[in-house]
Amino acid sequence: MKQFFFTTVLCLWFLGSVQAQQLQSPNGKMLMEFALQTDGTPTYTLAYKNKAVIKTSKLGLELKNDKKSLLNDFTVVDQKTSSVNENWQPIWGEVATITNNYNELAVTLEQKETERKMIIRFRLFNDGLGFRYEFPSQKNLTYFVIKEERTQFAMTGDHTAFWIPGDYDTQEYDFTTSKLSEIRGLTEKATTANVSQKSFSNTGVQTSLMLKTADGLYINLHEAALINYSCMHLNLDDKNMVFESWLTPDAKGDKGYMQAPQHSPWRTIIVSDDAREILASKMTLNLNEPSKIKDTSWIKPVKYVGVWWEMITGKSSWAYTDELPTVQLGVTDFSKVKPNGKHGATNANVKKYIDFAAKHGFDGVLVEGWNEGWEDWFGHLKDYVFDFVTPYPDFDVKGLQAYAKEKGVKMIMHHETSGSVRNYERHLDKAYQFMKDNGYDAVKSGYVGDIIENGGNHYNQFMINHYQYAIEKAADYKIMVNAHEAVRPTGIARTYPNLIGNEAARGTEYQSFGGSKPNHVTVLPFTRLIGGPMDYTPGIFEMDLSKLNKDNNSHVNSTIANQLALYVTMYSPLQMAADTPENYDRFPDAFQFIKDVAIDWSDSKYLEAEPGQYVTVARKAKGTNNWFVGNVNGETPRTAILKFDFLDKGKTYEATVYADAKDAHYKTNPQAYTIKKVKVTNASKLDVLVAPGGGYAISIIEIKK
């Protein structure tokens, strides 16, 4: 142990306390204090560089139908400390090596009347605090039901928050920026329509929650390693500025079924006075277990195209026919109905995408709407909605797979559950085997609509266990998973790196549903991406969607340069070129960046960052000395000054700069961009004009001598 990081204070260090333990971060900048109040209530505080981050906050759980909950009347019966400083290598990621360095305090508490034991384990990193509840095997606490977790995060003031409304079924909201005190009055407006949603409070918000204090501290509240437990929201006491955990219930209102030994997920608080350090934090990953997949050679980053955007915009359809008001799988004979002429997943159309992928060096092609059942798939609480193996008459599974294989392209499967989870689990082995038999190594799964089983929600314990079951079952078949409408990630991709993507936020599809705020992509890295990569589906070049579908008047609130930058700023090992081939053929010079940009990295540098305003990232492509830079901007135009000091000294590079034109604007002139090539070194600087809703992207290739 390099430093003395733990002390026991036998004095009244704050009013009402009887005993306190302190834990210091390895670099000494962070200090956590645990204490029991006089009634035996566990509490903690957190400070950063001698500034209070979390004021005295209570810890504990309220139990259902139990005479005494795990809230108070505790005494400390044991305390253990330890330190860890190690490096590990992710299968894919933003960096080649991650440092896991923390000091730990595990406090064992015993409740006087019940003799129940509970351990609260704290891990303090240089970038923040993680803590969880642990319930060891014991005779007086075996099976129990959580009525509510009562973890508090007491704020030091009326901070600025970047938030979406608390909801048991969706995270697909635009972010609102406001003071904490303003959340109550803004929640109704912030809760926009969705096909499945259930709000619980007008002061409820979701994690990952980004905050900024008046004195310049950046605070992020989230959770890590969400396994066999309900997803945590936060509910704000806006009189006292105290957030309290709010778990997602099942249909009966129960919030967790526990069997000791068991533990909660980690509750996380990432803190810095530099916004870039929030983005660079790997604390969420570090709080997850190492990979449980021994042979990971089959897990590979993927850049893909697909039959998707034309469906999202309404240019084509998932359904094969318009003649059927209802479908019964195994009964309805699709060979006897008239095709609607709009079906996207046809042999001819899919071959067009395969040809495009092969020509431009993409790894895979996703096809949605290939399987029977899309005529009445949604909104009917239908159990047997898909079987995941039966194609429409115009989709030749084996023929298209052979065609793709000949072209060196992988096909990507699509499994939409329509919220019928029992049906998906019933078919899962058969569906995964069907994929392997036909050469599919990756699946995009979906959970659109209300969850059918037991009137449940998307984020309760039952559904958390289902998502995990699907990931682990996929690993048995060596299949990579990209889950949409599932729970937001909490770093589980470290343990199961076959989870190469999630949606779990408002993605590009909403640009076709009326549009998203132009600064949306400057907030997502501080919120949704804290838990893991997002399948955001960037790369839209035609912003006027009426040109794809005359009945769709939506506008993509972004410039082309902004769309290019997303491949760097929105980290993911799974990246889609989401627009149609025709639109890329119109702008081949801009499309070149999407073809060139890497999707797996050995190093990442966050150069500029301010939530809601701008994010600039430089990443080094794994196995090369080439770098790529991306900048996304909010609504205020600016001139960015880029320093190339992240490059190797003594080397010269050619930088291809894709930037907004002088008159570019996300709404009025989104397709105005410039491309120029310049030679740069470690000492170079570059001024780049960034438009409202704009950005820039740069490929930096070493010039070999």
mmCIF file with all atom_site columns, N, CA, C and O in Angstrom, residues 625-649:
data_model
loop_
_atom_site.group_PDB
_atom_site.id
_atom_site.type_symbol
_atom_site.label_atom_id
_atom_site.label_alt_id
_atom_site.label_comp_id
_atom_site.label_asym_id
_atom_site.label_entity_id
_atom_site.label_seq_id
_atom_site.pdbx_PDB_ins_code
_atom_site.Cartn_x
_atom_site.Cartn_y
_atom_site.Cartn_z
_atom_site.occupancy
_atom_site.B_iso_or_equiv
_atom_site.pdbx_formal_charge
_atom_site.auth_seq_id
_atom_site.auth_comp_id
_atom_site.auth_asym_id
_atom_site.auth_atom_id
_atom_site.pdbx_PDB_model_num
ATOM 1   N N  . ASN A 1 625 ? -0.472  3.602  -36.894 1.00 0.00 ? 625 ASN A N  1
ATOM 2   C CA . ASN A 1 625 ? -0.089  4.885  -36.317 1.00 0.00 ? 625 ASN A CA 1
ATOM 3   C C  . ASN A 1 625 ? -0.976  5.998  -36.861 1.00 0.00 ? 625 ASN A C  1
ATOM 4   O O  . ASN A 1 625 ? -0.603  7.167  -36.870 1.00 0.00 ? 625 ASN A O  1
ATOM 5   N N  . ASN A 1 626 ? -2.169  5.629  -37.326 1.00 0.00 ? 626 ASN A N  1
ATOM 6   C CA . ASN A 1 626 ? -3.112  6.581  -37.900 1.00 0.00 ? 626 ASN A CA 1
ATOM 7   C C  . ASN A 1 626 ? -4.137  7.017  -36.858 1.00 0.00 ? 626 ASN A C  1
ATOM 8   O O  . ASN A 1 626 ? -4.567  6.217  -36.025 1.00 0.00 ? 626 ASN A O  1
ATOM 9   N N  . TRP A 1 627 ? -4.505  8.286  -36.924 1.00 0.00 ? 627 TRP A N  1
ATOM 10  C CA . TRP A 1 627 ? -5.457  8.866  -35.986 1.00 0.00 ? 627 TRP A CA 1
ATOM 11  C C  . TRP A 1 627 ? -6.682  9.392  -36.733 1.00 0.00 ? 627 TRP A C  1
ATOM 12  O O  . TRP A 1 627 ? -6.611  9.742  -37.915 1.00 0.00 ? 627 TRP A O  1
ATOM 13  N N  . PHE A 1 628 ? -7.784  9.446  -36.003 1.00 0.00 ? 628 PHE A N  1
ATOM 14  C CA . PHE A 1 628 ? -9.008  10.053 -36.526 1.00 0.00 ? 628 PHE A CA 1
ATOM 15  C C  . PHE A 1 628 ? -9.552  10.999 -35.458 1.00 0.00 ? 628 PHE A C  1
ATOM 16  O O  . PHE A 1 628 ? -9.537  10.681 -34.264 1.00 0.00 ? 628 PHE A O  1
ATOM 17  N N  . VAL A 1 629 ? -10.020 12.150 -35.889 1.00 0.00 ? 629 VAL A N  1
ATOM 18  C CA . VAL A 1 629 ? -10.541 13.171 -34.980 1.00 0.00 ? 629 VAL A CA 1
ATOM 19  C C  . VAL A 1 629 ? -11.992 13.464 -35.341 1.00 0.00 ? 629 VAL A C  1
ATOM 20  O O  . VAL A 1 629 ? -12.346 13.524 -36.533 1.00 0.00 ? 629 VAL A O  1
ATOM 21  N N  . GLY A 1 630 ? -12.822 13.632 -34.336 1.00 0.00 ? 630 GLY A N  1
ATOM 22  C CA . GLY A 1 630 ? -14.208 14.028 -34.555 1.00 0.00 ? 630 GLY A CA 1
ATOM 23  C C  . GLY A 1 630 ? -14.607 15.134 -33.606 1.00 0.00 ? 630 GLY A C  1
ATOM 24  O O  . GLY A 1 630 ? -14.211 15.133 -32.431 1.00 0.00 ? 630 GLY A O  1
ATOM 25  N N  . ASN A 1 631 ? -15.356 16.096 -34.117 1.00 0.00 ? 631 ASN A N  1
ATOM 26  C CA . ASN A 1 631 ? -15.921 17.165 -33.286 1.00 0.00 ? 631 ASN A CA 1
ATOM 27  C C  . ASN A 1 631 ? -17.388 17.325 -33.621 1.00 0.00 ? 631 ASN A C  1
ATOM 28  O O  . ASN A 1 631 ? -17.759 17.417 -34.796 1.00 0.00 ? 631 ASN A O  1
ATOM 29  N N  . VAL A 1 632 ? -18.240 17.317 -32.588 1.00 0.00 ? 632 VAL A N  1
ATOM 30  C CA . VAL A 1 632 ? -19.657 17.627 -32.771 1.00 0.00 ? 632 VAL A CA 1
ATOM 31  C C  . VAL A 1 632 ? -19.971 18.880 -31.979 1.00 0.00 ? 632 VAL A C  1
ATOM 32  O O  . VAL A 1 632 ? -19.478 19.081 -30.871 1.00 0.00 ? 632 VAL A O  1
ATOM 33  N N  . ASN A 1 633 ? -20.813 19.701 -32.565 1.00 0.00 ? 633 ASN A N  1
ATOM 34  C CA . ASN A 1 633 ? -21.104 21.021 -31.996 1.00 0.00 ? 633 ASN A CA 1
ATOM 35  C C  . ASN A 1 633 ? -22.589 21.152 -31.696 1.00 0.00 ? 633 ASN A C  1
ATOM 36  O O  . ASN A 1 633 ? -23.433 20.529 -32.358 1.00 0.00 ? 633 ASN A O  1
ATOM 37  N N  . GLY A 1 634 ? -22.915 21.997 -30.716 1.00 0.00 ? 634 GLY A N  1
ATOM 38  C CA . GLY A 1 634 ? -24.299 22.314 -30.407 1.00 0.00 ? 634 GLY A CA 1
ATOM 39  C C  . GLY A 1 634 ? -24.834 23.389 -31.337 1.00 0.00 ? 634 GLY A C  1
ATOM 40  O O  . GLY A 1 634 ? -24.467 23.464 -32.508 1.00 0.00 ? 634 GLY A O  1
ATOM 41  N N  . GLU A 1 635 ? -25.660 24.267 -30.811 1.00 0.00 ? 635 GLU A N  1
ATOM 42  C CA . GLU A 1 635 ? -26.343 25.248 -31.664 1.00 0.00 ? 635 GLU A CA 1
ATOM 43  C C  . GLU A 1 635 ? -25.551 26.534 -31.869 1.00 0.00 ? 635 GLU A C  1
ATOM 44  O O  . GLU A 1 635 ? -25.891 27.344 -32.738 1.00 0.00 ? 635 GLU A O  1
ATOM 45  N N  . THR A 1 636 ? -24.499 26.750 -31.089 1.00 0.00 ? 636 THR A N  1
ATOM 46  C CA . THR A 1 636 ? -23.744 27.999 -31.196 1.00 0.00 ? 636 THR A CA 1
ATOM 47  C C  . THR A 1 636 ? -22.536 27.819 -32.100 1.00 0.00 ? 636 THR A C  1
ATOM 48  O O  . THR A 1 636 ? -21.680 26.967 -31.838 1.00 0.00 ? 636 THR A O  1
ATOM 49  N N  . PRO A 1 637 ? -22.432 28.592 -33.180 1.00 0.00 ? 637 PRO A N  1
ATOM 50  C CA . PRO A 1 637 ? -21.253 28.465 -34.055 1.00 0.00 ? 637 PRO A CA 1
ATOM 51  C C  . PRO A 1 637 ? -19.998 28.901 -33.319 1.00 0.00 ? 637 PRO A C  1
ATOM 52  O O  . PRO A 1 637 ? -20.044 29.734 -32.413 1.00 0.00 ? 637 PRO A O  1
ATOM 53  N N  . ARG A 1 638 ? -18.877 28.316 -33.690 1.00 0.00 ? 638 ARG A N  1
ATOM 54  C CA . ARG A 1 638 ? -17.626 28.641 -33.024 1.00 0.00 ? 638 ARG A CA 1
ATOM 55  C C  . ARG A 1 638 ? -16.462 28.307 -33.936 1.00 0.00 ? 638 ARG A C  1
ATOM 56  O O  . ARG A 1 638 ? -16.607 27.589 -34.920 1.00 0.00 ? 638 ARG A O  1
ATOM 57  N N  . THR A 1 639 ? -15.320 28.839 -33.586 1.00 0.00 ? 639 THR A N  1
ATOM 58  C CA . THR A 1 639 ? -14.078 28.463 -34.256 1.00 0.00 ? 639 THR A CA 1
ATOM 59  C C  . THR A 1 639 ? -13.278 27.615 -33.289 1.00 0.00 ? 639 THR A C  1
ATOM 60  O O  . THR A 1 639 ? -12.872 28.075 -32.220 1.00 0.00 ? 639 THR A O  1
ATOM 61  N N  . ALA A 1 640 ? -13.089 26.362 -33.656 1.00 0.00 ? 640 ALA A N  1
ATOM 62  C CA . ALA A 1 640 ? -12.349 25.438 -32.811 1.00 0.00 ? 640 ALA A CA 1
ATOM 63  C C  . ALA A 1 640 ? -10.868 25.514 -33.146 1.00 0.00 ? 640 ALA A C  1
ATOM 64  O O  . ALA A 1 640 ? -10.492 25.631 -34.313 1.00 0.00 ? 640 ALA A O  1
ATOM 65  N N  . ILE A 1 641 ? -10.039 25.462 -32.124 1.00 0.00 ? 641 ILE A N  1
ATOM 66  C CA . ILE A 1 641 ? -8.588  25.445 -32.311 1.00 0.00 ? 641 ILE A CA 1
ATOM 67  C C  . ILE A 1 641 ? -8.093  24.056 -31.932 1.00 0.00 ? 641 ILE A C  1
ATOM 68  O O  . ILE A 1 641 ? -8.166  23.653 -30.769 1.00 0.00 ? 641 ILE A O  1
ATOM 69  N N  . LEU A 1 642 ? -7.635  23.327 -32.928 1.00 0.00 ? 642 LEU A N  1
ATOM 70  C CA . LEU A 1 642 ? -7.199  21.960 -32.718 1.00 0.00 ? 642 LEU A CA 1
ATOM 71  C C  . LEU A 1 642 ? -5.683  21.890 -32.664 1.00 0.00 ? 642 LEU A C  1
ATOM 72  O O  . LEU A 1 642 ? -4.994  22.302 -33.598 1.00 0.00 ? 642 LEU A O  1
ATOM 73  N N  . LYS A 1 643 ? -5.167  21.354 -31.554 1.00 0.00 ? 643 LYS A N  1
ATOM 74  C CA . LYS A 1 643 ? -3.735  21.111 -31.420 1.00 0.00 ? 643 LYS A CA 1
ATOM 75  C C  . LYS A 1 643 ? -3.465  19.630 -31.702 1.00 0.00 ? 643 LYS A C  1
ATOM 76  O O  . LYS A 1 643 ? -4.184  18.767 -31.205 1.00 0.00 ? 643 LYS A O  1
ATOM 77  N N  . PHE A 1 644 ? -2.418  19.362 -32.465 1.00 0.00 ? 644 PHE A N  1
ATOM 78  C CA . PHE A 1 644 ? -2.085  18.002 -32.848 1.00 0.00 ? 644 PHE A CA 1
ATOM 79  C C  . PHE A 1 644 ? -0.994  17.410 -31.950 1.00 0.00 ? 644 PHE A C  1
ATOM 80  O O  . PHE A 1 644 ? -0.245  16.526 -32.366 1.00 0.00 ? 644 PHE A O  1
ATOM 81  N N  . ASP A 1 645 ? -0.920  17.875 -30.703 1.00 0.00 ? 645 ASP A N  1
ATOM 82  C CA . ASP A 1 645 ? 0.151   17.429 -29.824 1.00 0.00 ? 645 ASP A CA 1
ATOM 83  C C  . ASP A 1 645 ? 0.008   15.981 -29.360 1.00 0.00 ? 645 ASP A C  1
ATOM 84  O O  . ASP A 1 645 ? 0.883   15.456 -28.669 1.00 0.00 ? 645 ASP A O  1
ATOM 85  N N  . PHE A 1 646 ? -1.081  15.319 -29.736 1.00 0.00 ? 646 PHE A N  1
ATOM 86  C CA . PHE A 1 646 ? -1.233  13.901 -29.428 1.00 0.00 ? 646 PHE A CA 1
ATOM 87  C C  . PHE A 1 646 ? -0.468  13.019 -30.422 1.00 0.00 ? 646 PHE A C  1
ATOM 88  O O  . PHE A 1 646 ? -0.318  11.822 -30.204 1.00 0.00 ? 646 PHE A O  1
ATOM 89  N N  . LEU A 1 647 ? 0.026   13.606 -31.512 1.00 0.00 ? 647 LEU A N  1
ATOM 90  C CA . LEU A 1 647 ? 0.774   12.844 -32.508 1.00 0.00 ? 647 LEU A CA 1
ATOM 91  C C  . LEU A 1 647 ? 2.204   12.597 -32.037 1.00 0.00 ? 647 LEU A C  1
ATOM 92  O O  . LEU A 1 647 ? 2.725   13.304 -31.168 1.00 0.00 ? 647 LEU A O  1
ATOM 93  N N  . ASP A 1 648 ? 2.840   11.601 -32.619 1.00 0.00 ? 648 ASP A N  1
ATOM 94  C CA . ASP A 1 648 ? 4.225   11.289 -32.267 1.00 0.00 ? 648 ASP A CA 1
ATOM 95  C C  . ASP A 1 648 ? 5.162   12.402 -32.721 1.00 0.00 ? 648 ASP A C  1
ATOM 96  O O  . ASP A 1 648 ? 5.032   12.928 -33.841 1.00 0.00 ? 648 ASP A O  1
ATOM 97  N N  . LYS A 1 649 ? 6.099   12.741 -31.861 1.00 0.00 ? 649 LYS A N  1
ATOM 98  C CA . LYS A 1 649 ? 7.101   13.739 -32.231 1.00 0.00 ? 649 LYS A CA 1
ATOM 99  C C  . LYS A 1 649 ? 8.016   13.186 -33.327 1.00 0.00 ? 649 LYS A C  1
ATOM 100 O O  . LYS A 1 649 ? 8.324   11.995 -33.359 1.00 0.00 ? 649 LYS A O  1
#
